[in-house]
PDB file of C-alpha atoms in Angstrom:
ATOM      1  CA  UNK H   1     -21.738  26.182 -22.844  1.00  0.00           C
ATOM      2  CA  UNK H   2     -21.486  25.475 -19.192  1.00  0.00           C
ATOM      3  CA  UNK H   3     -24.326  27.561 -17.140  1.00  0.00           C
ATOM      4  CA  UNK H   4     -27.405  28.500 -15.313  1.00  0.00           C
ATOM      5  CA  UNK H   5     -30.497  28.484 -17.547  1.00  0.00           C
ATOM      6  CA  UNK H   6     -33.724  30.423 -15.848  1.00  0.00           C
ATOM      7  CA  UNK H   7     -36.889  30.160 -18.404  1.00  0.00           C
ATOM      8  CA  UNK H   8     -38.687  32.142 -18.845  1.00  0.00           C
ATOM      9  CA  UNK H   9     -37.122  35.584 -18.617  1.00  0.00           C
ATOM     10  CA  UNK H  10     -40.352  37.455 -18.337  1.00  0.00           C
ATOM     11  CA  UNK H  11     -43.351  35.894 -16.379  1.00  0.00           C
ATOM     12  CA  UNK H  12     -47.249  37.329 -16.715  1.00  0.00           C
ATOM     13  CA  UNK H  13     -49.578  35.852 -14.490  1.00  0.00           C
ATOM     14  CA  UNK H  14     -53.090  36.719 -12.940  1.00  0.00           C
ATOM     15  CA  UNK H  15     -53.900  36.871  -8.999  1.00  0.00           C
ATOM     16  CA  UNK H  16     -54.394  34.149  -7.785  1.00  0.00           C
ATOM     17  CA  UNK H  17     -52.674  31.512 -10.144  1.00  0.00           C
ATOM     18  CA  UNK H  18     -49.777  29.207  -9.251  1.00  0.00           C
ATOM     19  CA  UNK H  19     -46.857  29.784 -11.460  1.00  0.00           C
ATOM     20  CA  UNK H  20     -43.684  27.060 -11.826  1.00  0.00           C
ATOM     21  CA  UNK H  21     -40.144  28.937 -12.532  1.00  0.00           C
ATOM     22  CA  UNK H  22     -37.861  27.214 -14.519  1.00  0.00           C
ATOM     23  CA  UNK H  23     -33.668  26.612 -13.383  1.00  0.00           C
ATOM     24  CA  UNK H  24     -31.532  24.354 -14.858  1.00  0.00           C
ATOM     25  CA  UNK H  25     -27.729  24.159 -14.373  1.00  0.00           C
ATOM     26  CA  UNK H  26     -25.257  21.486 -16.173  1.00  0.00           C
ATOM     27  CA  UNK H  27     -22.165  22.960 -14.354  1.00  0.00           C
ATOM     28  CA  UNK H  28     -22.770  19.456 -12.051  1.00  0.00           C
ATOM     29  CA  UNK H  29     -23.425  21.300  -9.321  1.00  0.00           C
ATOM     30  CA  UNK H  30     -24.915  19.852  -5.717  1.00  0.00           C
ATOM     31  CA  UNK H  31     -26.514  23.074  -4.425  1.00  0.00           C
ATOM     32  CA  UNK H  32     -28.950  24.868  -5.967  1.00  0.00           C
ATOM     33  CA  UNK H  33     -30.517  28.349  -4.494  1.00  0.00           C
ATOM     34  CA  UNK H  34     -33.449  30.829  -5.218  1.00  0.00           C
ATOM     35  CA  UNK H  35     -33.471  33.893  -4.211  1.00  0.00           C
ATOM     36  CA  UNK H  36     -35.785  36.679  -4.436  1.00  0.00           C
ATOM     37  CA  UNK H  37     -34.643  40.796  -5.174  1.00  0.00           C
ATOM     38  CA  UNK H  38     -36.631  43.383  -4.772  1.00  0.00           C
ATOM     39  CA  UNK H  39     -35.702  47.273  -5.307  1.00  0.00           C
ATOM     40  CA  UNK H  40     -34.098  48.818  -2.450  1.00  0.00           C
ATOM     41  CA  UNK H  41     -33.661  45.449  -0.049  1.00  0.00           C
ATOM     42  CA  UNK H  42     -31.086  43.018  -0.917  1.00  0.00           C
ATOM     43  CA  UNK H  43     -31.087  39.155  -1.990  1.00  0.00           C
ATOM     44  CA  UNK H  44     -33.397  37.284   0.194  1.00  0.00           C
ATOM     45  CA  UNK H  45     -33.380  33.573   0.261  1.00  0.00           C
ATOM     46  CA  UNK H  46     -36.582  31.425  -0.807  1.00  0.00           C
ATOM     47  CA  UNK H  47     -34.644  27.694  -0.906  1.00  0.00           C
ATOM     48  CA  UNK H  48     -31.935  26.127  -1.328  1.00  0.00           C
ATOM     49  CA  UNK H  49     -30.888  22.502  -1.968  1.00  0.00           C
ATOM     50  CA  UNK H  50     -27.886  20.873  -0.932  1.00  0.00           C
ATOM     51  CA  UNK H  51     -28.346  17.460  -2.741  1.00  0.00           C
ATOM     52  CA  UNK H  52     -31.129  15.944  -5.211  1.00  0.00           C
ATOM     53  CA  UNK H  53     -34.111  14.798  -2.928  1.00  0.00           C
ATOM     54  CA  UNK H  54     -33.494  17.058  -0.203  1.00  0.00           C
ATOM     55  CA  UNK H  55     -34.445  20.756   0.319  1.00  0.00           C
ATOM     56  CA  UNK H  56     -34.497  23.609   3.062  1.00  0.00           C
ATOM     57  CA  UNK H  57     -36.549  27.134   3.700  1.00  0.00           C
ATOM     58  CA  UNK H  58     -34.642  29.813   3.022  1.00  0.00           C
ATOM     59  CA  UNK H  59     -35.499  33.239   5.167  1.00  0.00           C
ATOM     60  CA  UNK H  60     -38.652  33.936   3.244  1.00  0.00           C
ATOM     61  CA  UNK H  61     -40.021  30.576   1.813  1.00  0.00           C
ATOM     62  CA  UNK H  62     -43.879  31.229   2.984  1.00  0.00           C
ATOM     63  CA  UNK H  63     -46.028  30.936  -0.762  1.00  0.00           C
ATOM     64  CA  UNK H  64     -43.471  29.167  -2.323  1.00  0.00           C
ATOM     65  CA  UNK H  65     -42.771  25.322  -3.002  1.00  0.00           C
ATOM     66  CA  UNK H  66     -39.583  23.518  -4.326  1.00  0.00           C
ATOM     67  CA  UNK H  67     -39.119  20.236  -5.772  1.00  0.00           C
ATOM     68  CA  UNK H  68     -35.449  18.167  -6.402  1.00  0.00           C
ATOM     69  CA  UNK H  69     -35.812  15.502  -8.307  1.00  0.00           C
ATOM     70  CA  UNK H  70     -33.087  16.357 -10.480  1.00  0.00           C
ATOM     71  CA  UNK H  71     -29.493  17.123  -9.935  1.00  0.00           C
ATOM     72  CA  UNK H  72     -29.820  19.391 -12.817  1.00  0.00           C
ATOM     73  CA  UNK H  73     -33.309  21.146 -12.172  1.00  0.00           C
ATOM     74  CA  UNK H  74     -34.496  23.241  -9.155  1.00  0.00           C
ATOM     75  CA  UNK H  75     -38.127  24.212 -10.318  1.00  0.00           C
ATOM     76  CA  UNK H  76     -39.681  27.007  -7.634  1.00  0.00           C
ATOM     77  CA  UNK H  77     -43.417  27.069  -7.280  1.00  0.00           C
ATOM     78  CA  UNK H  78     -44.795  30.392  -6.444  1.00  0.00           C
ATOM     79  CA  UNK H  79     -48.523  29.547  -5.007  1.00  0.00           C
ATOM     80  CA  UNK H  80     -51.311  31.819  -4.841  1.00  0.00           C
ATOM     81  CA  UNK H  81     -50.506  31.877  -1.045  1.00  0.00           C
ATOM     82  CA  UNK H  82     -47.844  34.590  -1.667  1.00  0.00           C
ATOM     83  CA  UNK H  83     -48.575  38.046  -0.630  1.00  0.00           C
ATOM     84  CA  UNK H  84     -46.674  40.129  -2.967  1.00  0.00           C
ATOM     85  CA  UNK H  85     -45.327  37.896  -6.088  1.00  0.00           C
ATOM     86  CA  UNK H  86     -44.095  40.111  -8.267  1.00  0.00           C
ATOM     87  CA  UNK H  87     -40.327  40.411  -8.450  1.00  0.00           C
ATOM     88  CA  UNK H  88     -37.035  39.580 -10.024  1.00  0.00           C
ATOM     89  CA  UNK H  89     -36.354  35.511  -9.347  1.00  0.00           C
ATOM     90  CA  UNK H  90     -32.853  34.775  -9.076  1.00  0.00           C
ATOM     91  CA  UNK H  91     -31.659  30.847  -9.209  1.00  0.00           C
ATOM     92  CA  UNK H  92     -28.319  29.680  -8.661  1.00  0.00           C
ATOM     93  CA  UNK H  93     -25.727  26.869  -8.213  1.00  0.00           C
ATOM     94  CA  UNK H  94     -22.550  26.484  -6.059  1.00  0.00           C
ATOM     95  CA  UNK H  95     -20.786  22.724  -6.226  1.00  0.00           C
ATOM     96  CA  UNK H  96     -21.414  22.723  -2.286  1.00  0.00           C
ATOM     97  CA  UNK H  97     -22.872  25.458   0.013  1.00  0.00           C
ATOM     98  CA  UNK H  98     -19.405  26.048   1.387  1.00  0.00           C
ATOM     99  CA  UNK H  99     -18.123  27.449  -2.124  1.00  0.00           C
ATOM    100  CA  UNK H 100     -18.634  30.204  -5.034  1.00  0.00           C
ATOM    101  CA  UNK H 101     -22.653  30.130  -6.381  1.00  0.00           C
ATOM    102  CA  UNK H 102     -23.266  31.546  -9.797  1.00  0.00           C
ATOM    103  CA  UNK H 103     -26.289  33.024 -10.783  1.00  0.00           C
ATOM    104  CA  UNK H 104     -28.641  32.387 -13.591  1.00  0.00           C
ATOM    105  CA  UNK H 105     -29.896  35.602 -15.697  1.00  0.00           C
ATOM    106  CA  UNK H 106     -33.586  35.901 -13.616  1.00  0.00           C
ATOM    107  CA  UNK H 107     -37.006  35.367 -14.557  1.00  0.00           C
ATOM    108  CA  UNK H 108     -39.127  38.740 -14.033  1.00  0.00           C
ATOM    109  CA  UNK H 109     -42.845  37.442 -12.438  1.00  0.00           C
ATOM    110  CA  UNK H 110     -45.457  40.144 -12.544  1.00  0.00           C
ATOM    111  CA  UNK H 111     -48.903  39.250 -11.210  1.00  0.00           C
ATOM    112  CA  UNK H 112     -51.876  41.278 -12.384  1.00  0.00           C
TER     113      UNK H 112
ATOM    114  CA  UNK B   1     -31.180  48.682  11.346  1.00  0.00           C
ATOM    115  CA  UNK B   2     -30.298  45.850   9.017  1.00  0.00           C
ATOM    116  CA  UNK B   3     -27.697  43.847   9.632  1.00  0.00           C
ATOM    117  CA  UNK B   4     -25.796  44.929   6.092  1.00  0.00           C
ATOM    118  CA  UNK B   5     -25.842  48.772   5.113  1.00  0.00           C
ATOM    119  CA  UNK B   6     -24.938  50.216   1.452  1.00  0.00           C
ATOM    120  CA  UNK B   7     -25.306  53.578   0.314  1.00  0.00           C
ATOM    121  CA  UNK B   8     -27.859  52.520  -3.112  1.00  0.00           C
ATOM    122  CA  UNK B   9     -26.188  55.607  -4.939  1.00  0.00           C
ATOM    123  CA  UNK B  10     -26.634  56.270  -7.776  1.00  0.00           C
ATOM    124  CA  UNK B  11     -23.035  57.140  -7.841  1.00  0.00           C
ATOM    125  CA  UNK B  12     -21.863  58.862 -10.792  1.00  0.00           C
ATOM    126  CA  UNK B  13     -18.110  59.464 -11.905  1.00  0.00           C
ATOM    127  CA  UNK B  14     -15.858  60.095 -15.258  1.00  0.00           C
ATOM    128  CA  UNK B  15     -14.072  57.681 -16.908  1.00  0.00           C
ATOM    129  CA  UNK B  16     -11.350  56.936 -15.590  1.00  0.00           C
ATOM    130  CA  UNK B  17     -12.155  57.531 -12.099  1.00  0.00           C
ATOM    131  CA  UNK B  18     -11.597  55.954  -8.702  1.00  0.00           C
ATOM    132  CA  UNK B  19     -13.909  54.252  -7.260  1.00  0.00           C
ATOM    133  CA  UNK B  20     -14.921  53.584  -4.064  1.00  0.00           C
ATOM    134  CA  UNK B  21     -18.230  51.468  -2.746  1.00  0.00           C
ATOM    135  CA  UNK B  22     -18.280  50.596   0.923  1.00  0.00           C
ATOM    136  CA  UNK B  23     -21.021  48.494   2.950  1.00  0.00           C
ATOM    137  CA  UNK B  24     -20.758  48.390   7.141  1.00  0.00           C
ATOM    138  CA  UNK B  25     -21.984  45.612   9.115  1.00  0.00           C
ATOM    139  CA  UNK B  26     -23.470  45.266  12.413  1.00  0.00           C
ATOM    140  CA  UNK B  27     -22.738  41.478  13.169  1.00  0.00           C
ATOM    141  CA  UNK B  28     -18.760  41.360  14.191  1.00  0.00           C
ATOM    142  CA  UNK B  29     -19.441  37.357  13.630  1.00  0.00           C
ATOM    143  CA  UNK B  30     -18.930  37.946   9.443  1.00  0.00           C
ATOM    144  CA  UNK B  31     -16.157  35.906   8.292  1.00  0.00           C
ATOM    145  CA  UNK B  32     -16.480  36.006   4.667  1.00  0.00           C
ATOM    146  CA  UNK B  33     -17.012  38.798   2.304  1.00  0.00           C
ATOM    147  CA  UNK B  34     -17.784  39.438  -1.057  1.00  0.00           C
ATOM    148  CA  UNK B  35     -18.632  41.805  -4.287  1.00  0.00           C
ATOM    149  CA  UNK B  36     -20.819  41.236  -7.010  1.00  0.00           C
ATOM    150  CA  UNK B  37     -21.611  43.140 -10.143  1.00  0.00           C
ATOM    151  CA  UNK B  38     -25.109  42.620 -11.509  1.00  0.00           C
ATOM    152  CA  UNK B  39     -25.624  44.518 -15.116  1.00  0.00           C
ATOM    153  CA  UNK B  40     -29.666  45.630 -15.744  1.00  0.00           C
ATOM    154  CA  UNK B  41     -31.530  42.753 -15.798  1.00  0.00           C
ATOM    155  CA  UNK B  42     -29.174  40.672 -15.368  1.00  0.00           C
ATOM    156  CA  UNK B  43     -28.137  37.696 -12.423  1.00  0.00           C
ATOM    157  CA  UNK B  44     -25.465  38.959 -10.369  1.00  0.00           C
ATOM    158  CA  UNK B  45     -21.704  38.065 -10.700  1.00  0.00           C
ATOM    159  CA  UNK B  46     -18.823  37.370  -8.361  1.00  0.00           C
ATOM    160  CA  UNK B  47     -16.147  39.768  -8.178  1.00  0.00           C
ATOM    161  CA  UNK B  48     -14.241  39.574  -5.265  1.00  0.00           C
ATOM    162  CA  UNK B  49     -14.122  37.065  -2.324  1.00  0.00           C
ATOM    163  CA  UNK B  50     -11.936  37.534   0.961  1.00  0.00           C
ATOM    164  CA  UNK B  51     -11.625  36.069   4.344  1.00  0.00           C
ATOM    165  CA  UNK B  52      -9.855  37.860   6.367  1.00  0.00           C
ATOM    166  CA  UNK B  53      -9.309  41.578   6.867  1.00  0.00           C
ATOM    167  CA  UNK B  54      -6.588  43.442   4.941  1.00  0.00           C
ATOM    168  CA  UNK B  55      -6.799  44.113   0.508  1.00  0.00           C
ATOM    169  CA  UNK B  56      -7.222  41.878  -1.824  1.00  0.00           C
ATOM    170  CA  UNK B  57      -6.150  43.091  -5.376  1.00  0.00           C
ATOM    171  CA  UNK B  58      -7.701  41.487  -9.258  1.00  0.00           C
ATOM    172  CA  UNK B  59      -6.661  43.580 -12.180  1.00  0.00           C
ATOM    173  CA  UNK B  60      -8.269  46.931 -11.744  1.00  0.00           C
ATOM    174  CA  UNK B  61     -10.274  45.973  -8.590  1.00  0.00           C
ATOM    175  CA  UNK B  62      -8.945  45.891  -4.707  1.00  0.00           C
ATOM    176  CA  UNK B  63     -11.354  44.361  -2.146  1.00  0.00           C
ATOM    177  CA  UNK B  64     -10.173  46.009   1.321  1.00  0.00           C
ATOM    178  CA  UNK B  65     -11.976  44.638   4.666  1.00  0.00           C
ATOM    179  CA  UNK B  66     -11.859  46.436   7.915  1.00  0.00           C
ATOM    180  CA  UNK B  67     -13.172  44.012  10.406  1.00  0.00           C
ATOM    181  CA  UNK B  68     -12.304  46.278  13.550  1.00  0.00           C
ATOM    182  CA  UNK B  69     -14.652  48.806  12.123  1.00  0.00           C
ATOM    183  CA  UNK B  70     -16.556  46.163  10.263  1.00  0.00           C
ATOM    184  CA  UNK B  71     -16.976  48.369   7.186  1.00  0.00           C
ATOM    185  CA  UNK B  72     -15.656  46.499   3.738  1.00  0.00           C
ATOM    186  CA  UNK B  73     -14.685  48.279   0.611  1.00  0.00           C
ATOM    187  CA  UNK B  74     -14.527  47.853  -3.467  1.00  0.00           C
ATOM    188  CA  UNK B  75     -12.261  50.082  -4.973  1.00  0.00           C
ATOM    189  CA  UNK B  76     -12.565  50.458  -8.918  1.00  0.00           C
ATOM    190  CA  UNK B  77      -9.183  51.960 -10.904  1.00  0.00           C
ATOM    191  CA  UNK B  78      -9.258  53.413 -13.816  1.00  0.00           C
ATOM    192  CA  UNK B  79     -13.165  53.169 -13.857  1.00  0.00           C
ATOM    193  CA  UNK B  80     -14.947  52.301 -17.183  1.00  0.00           C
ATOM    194  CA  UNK B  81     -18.341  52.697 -18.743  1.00  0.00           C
ATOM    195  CA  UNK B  82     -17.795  48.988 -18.881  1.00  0.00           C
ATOM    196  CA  UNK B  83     -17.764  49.163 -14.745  1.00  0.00           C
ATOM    197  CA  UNK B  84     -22.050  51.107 -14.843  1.00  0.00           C
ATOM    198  CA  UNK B  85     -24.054  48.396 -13.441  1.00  0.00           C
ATOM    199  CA  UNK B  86     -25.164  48.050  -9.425  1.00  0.00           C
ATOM    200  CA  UNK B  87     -22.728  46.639  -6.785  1.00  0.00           C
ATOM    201  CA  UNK B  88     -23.557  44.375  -4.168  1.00  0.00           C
ATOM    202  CA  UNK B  89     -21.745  43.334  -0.956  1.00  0.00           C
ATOM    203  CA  UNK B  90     -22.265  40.395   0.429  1.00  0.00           C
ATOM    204  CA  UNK B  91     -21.025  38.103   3.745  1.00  0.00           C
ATOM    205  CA  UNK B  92     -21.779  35.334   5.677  1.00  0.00           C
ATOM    206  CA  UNK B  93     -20.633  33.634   9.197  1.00  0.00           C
ATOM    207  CA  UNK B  94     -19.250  30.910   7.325  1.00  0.00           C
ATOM    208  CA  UNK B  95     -18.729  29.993   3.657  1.00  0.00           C
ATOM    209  CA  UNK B  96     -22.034  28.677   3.554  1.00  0.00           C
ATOM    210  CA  UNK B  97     -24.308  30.489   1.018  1.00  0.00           C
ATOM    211  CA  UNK B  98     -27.046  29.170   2.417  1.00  0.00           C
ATOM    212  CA  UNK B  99     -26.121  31.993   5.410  1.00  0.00           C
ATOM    213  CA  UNK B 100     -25.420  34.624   2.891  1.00  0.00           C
ATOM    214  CA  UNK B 101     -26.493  38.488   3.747  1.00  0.00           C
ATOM    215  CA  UNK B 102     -26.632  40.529   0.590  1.00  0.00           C
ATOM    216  CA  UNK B 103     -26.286  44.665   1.054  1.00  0.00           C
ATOM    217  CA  UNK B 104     -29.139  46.433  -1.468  1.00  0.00           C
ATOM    218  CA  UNK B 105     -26.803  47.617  -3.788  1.00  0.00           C
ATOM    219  CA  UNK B 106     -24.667  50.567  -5.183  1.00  0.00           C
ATOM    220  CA  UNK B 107     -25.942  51.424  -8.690  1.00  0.00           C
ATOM    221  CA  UNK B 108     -22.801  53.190 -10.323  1.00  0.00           C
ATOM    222  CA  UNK B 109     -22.409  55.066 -13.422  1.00  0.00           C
ATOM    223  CA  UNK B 110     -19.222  56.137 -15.129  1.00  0.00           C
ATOM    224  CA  UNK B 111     -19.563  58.721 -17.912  1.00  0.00           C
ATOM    225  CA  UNK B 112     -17.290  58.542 -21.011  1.00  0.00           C
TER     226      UNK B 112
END
């Protein structure tokens, strides 16, 4: 089956640890996106990646890193520089940023 | 005020209902709209995409956008409990998604 895979779908970690979110998509996809949701504000963009080997801050990238070595894999980094961690990750995949991106299922982080 | 406004319910109705979820805008630039549908814990999913103002009508759902007034609309016949999960609007400048502005979402209900 064609899709977004985010692993894992429920994240523990302790303050000040670095934690690596998984996103994988074999839909052949160019872009790639992660977004962040928190209750009561909408989707706010971390990254996104246009093409493998190239990458771009979203609106609220401070904390977090990206890598693109893969067309298939966006991994997203969330360092011990980020404020408030805990949320609901979203990844997802459009074939270029000018058309339809579908989301993965989400990877809950909580930081304790 | 942010730049995308939606009323985060949560809206309740019977089966078999009308719906109606709105967002308003403040930036008369917005070229592109859209709705998703994101079940509990769950990525979101693409409902409805439009360009320019005027309805847009899929099976039970009509996307309506009023750009003079620069409020949007998702109207929902013939609502089911299928249809309870949150509603988010969504629109950009251009069709990039890397310019995407997501509205916090309508959380809707509909009782059997």
């Amino acid at each position: 089956d064609g899709g977004i895979t985010q692993s894992p779908k429920y994240l523990f970690r302790k303050e000040g640890q670095n934690v690596t979110l998984s996103c994988e998509q074999n839909l052949n996809h160019d872009a790639m996106y992660w977004y962040r949701q928190d209750p009561g504000q909408g989707l706010r963009l971390i990254y996104y990646s246009q093409i493998v080997n190239d990458f771009q801050k979203g609106d609220i990238a401070e904390g977090y890193s990206v890598s693109r070595e893969k067309k298939e894999s966006f991994p997203l980094t969330v360092t011990s520089a980020q404020k408030n961690p805990t949320a609901f990750y979203l990844c997802a995949s459009s074939y270029s940023l000018d058309t339809e991106a579908f989301f993965g299922q989400g990877t809950r982080l909580t930081v304790v | 005020q942010k730049e995308v406004e939606q009323d985060p319910g949560p809206l309740s109705v019977p089966e078999g209902a009308i719906v109606s979820l709105n967002c308003t805008y403040s930036n008369s630039a917005f070229q592109y709209f859209m709705w998703y549908r994101q079940y509990s814990r769950k990525g979101p999913e693409l409902l409805m995409y439009t360009y320019s103002s005027g309805n847009k009508e899929d099976g039970r759902f009509t996307a309506q956008v009023d750009k003079s007034s620069k409020y949007i609309s998702l109207f929902i016949r013939d609502s089911q409990p299928s249809d309870s999960a949150t509603y988010l609007c969504a629109m950009t400048l251009s069709g990039g998604y890397q310019k995407v502005t997501f509205g916090t979402g309508t959380k809707l209900q509909v009782i059997p």
